[in-house]
mmCIF file of C-alpha atoms in Angstrom:
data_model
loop_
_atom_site.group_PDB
_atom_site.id
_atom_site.type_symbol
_atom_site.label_atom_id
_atom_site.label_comp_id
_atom_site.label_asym_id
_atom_site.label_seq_id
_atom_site.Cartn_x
_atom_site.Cartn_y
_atom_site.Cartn_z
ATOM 1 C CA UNK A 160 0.000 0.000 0.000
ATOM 2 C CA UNK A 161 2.994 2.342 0.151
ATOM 3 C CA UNK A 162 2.809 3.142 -3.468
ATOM 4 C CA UNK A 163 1.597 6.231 -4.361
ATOM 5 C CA UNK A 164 0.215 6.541 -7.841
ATOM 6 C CA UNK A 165 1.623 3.458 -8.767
ATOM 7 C CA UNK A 166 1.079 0.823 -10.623
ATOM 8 C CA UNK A 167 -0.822 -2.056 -8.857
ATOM 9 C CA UNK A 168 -1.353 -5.759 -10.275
ATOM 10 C CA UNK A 169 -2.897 -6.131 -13.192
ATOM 11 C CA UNK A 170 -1.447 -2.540 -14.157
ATOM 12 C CA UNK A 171 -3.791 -0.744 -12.513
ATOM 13 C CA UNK A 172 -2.522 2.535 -10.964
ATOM 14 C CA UNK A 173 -3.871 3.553 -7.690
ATOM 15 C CA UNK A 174 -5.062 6.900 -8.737
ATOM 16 C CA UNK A 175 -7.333 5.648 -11.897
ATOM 17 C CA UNK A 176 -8.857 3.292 -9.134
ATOM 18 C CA UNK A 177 -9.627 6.194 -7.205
ATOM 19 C CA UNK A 178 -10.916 7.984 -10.103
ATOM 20 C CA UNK A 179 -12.990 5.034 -11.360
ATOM 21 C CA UNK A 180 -14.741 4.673 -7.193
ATOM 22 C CA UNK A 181 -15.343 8.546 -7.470
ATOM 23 C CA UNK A 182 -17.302 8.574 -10.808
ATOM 24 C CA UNK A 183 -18.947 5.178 -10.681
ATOM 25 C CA UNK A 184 -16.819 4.485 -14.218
ATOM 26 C CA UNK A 185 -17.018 0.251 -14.437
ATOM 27 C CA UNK A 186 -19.874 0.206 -12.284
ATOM 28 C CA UNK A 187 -23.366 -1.722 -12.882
ATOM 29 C CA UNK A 188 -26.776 -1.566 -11.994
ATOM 30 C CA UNK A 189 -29.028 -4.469 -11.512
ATOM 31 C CA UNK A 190 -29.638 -4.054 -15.350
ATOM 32 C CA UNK A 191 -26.304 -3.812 -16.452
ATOM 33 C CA UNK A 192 -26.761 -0.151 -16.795
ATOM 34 C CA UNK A 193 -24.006 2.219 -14.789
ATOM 35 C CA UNK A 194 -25.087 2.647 -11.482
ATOM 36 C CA UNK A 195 -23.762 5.913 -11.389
ATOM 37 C CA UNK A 196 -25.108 8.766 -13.784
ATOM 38 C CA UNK A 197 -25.574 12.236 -13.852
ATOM 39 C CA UNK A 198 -29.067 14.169 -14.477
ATOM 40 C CA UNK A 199 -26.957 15.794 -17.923
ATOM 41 C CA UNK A 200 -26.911 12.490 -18.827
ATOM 42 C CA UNK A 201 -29.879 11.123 -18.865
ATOM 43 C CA UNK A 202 -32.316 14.098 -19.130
ATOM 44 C CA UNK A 203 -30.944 16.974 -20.952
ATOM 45 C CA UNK A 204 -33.016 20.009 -20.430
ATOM 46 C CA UNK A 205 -33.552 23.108 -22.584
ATOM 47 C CA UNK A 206 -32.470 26.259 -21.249
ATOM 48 C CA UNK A 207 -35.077 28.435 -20.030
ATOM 49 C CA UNK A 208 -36.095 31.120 -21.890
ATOM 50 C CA UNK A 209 -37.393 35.088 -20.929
ATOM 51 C CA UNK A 210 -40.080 36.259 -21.514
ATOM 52 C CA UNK A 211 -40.142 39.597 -23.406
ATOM 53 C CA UNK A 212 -41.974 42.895 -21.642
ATOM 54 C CA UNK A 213 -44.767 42.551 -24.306
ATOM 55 C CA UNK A 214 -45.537 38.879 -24.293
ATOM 56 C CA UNK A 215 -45.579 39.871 -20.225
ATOM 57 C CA UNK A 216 -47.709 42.312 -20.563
ATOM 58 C CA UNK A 217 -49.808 40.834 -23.271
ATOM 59 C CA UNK A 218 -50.384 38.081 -21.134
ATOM 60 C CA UNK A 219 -51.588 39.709 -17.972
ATOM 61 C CA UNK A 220 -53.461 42.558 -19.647
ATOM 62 C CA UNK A 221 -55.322 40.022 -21.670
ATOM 63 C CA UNK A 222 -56.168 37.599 -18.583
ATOM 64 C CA UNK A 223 -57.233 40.897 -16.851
ATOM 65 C CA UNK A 224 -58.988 41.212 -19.425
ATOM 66 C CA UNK A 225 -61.351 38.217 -19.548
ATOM 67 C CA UNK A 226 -62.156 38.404 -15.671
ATOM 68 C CA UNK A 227 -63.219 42.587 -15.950
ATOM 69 C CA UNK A 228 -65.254 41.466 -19.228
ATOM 70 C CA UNK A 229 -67.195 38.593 -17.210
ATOM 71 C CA UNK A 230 -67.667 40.375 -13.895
ATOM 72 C CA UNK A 231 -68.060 43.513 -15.242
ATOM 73 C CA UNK A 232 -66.011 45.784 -12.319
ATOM 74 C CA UNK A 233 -62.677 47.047 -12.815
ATOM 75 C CA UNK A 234 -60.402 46.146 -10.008
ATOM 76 C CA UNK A 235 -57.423 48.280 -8.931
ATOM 77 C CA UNK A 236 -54.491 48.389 -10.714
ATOM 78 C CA UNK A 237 -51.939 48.094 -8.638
ATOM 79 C CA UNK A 238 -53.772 44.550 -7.296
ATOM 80 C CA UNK A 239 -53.868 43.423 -10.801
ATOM 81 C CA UNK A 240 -50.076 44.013 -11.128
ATOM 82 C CA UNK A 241 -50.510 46.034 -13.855
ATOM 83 C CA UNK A 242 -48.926 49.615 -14.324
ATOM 84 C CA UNK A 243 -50.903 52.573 -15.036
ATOM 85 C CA UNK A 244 -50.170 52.523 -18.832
ATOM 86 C CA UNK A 245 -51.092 48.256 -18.586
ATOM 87 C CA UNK A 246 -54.230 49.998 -17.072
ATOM 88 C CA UNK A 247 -55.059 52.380 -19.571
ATOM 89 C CA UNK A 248 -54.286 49.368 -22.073
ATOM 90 C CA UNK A 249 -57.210 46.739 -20.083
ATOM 91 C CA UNK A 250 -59.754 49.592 -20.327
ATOM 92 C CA UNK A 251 -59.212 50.051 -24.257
ATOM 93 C CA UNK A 252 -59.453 46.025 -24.336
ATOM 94 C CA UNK A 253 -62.385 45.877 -21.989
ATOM 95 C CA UNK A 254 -64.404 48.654 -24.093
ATOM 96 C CA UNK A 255 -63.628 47.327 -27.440
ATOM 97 C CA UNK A 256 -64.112 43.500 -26.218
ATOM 98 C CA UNK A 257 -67.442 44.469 -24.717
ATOM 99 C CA UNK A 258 -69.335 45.732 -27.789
ATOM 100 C CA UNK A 259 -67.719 43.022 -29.970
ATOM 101 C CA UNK A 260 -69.202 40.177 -27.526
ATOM 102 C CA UNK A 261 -72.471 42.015 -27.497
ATOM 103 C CA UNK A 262 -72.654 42.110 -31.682
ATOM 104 C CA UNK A 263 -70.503 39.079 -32.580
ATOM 105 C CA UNK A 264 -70.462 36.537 -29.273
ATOM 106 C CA UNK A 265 -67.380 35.856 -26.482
ATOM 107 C CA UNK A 266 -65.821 34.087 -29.064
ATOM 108 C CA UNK A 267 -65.137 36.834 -31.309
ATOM 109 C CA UNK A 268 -64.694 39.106 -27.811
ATOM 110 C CA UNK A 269 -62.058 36.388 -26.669
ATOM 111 C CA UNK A 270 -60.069 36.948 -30.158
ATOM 112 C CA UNK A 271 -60.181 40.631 -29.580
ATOM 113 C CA UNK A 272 -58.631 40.570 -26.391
ATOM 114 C CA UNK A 273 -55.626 38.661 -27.681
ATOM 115 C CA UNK A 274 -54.974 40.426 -30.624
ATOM 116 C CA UNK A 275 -55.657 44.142 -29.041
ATOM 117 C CA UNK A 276 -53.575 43.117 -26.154
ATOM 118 C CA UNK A 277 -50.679 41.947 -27.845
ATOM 119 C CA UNK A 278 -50.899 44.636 -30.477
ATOM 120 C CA UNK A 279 -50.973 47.469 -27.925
ATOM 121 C CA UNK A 280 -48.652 46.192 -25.678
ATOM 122 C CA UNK A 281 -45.928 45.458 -28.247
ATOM 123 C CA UNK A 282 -46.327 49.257 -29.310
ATOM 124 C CA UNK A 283 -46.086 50.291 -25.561
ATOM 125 C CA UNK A 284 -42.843 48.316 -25.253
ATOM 126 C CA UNK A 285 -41.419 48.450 -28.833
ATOM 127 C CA UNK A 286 -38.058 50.371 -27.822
ATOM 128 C CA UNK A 287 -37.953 48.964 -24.637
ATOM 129 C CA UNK A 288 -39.221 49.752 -21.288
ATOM 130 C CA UNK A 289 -41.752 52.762 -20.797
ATOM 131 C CA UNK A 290 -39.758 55.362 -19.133
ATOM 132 C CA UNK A 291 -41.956 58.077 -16.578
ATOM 133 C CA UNK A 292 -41.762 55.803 -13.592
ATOM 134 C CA UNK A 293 -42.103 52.709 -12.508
ATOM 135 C CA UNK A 294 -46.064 52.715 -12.545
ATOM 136 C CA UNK A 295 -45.781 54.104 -16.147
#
């Protein structure tokens, strides 16, 4: 045992023994799978990706949307999470959504919603955050 790093019988050397216990390298499972693997391995994952200040906004605005269209009260911004320009946005939404679902159905209100809310909320945020404050 007085050998370090070297070579052991069968020409094994102590340290790629050691290396081979640490990783699990020429170990097997009850399959005859290694019994040691890493989560890289086996599963790779995408990363994850951001979402943009418009899809953001798109998507809340529009879900705020739906729920002032079917209850038919505004709520308060702020407990919305929505700025007061996101605000101003809902209201449009809500007014133009409202008429169409009277004339055309919730369908048709429903389609609305998305396309107003992305459309407006991709010209609010086209070159980037609004600036005026943090509730702008």
């Amino acid at each position: 045992m007085g050998r370090r790093g070297g070579t052991l019988p069968g020409g094994a050397t102590a340290l790629g023994i050691g290396l081979a216990l640490l990783t699990g390298c020429g170990t097997t499972g009850p399959t005859g799978t290694p019994a040691h693997t890493t989560a890289a391995s086996t599963s790779p994952s995408a990363s994850p990706s951001a979402t943009s200040d418009a899809a953001l906004c798109a998507a809340i605005v529009a879900h705020w949307s739906r729920e002032v269209l079917d209850s038919g009260t505004y709520g308060d911004y702020q407990s919305m999470g929505l700025s007061n320009g996101q605000y101003e946005i809902l209201r449009d939404v809500v007014d133009a959504a409202r008429a169409v679902r009277h004339r055309q159905g919730a369908a048709a209100a429903d389609q609305l919603i998305e396309r107003r809310s992305r459309a407006a909320c991709t010209g609010r945020y086209r070159d980037g955050a609004p600036t005026g404050g943090p509730w702008q």
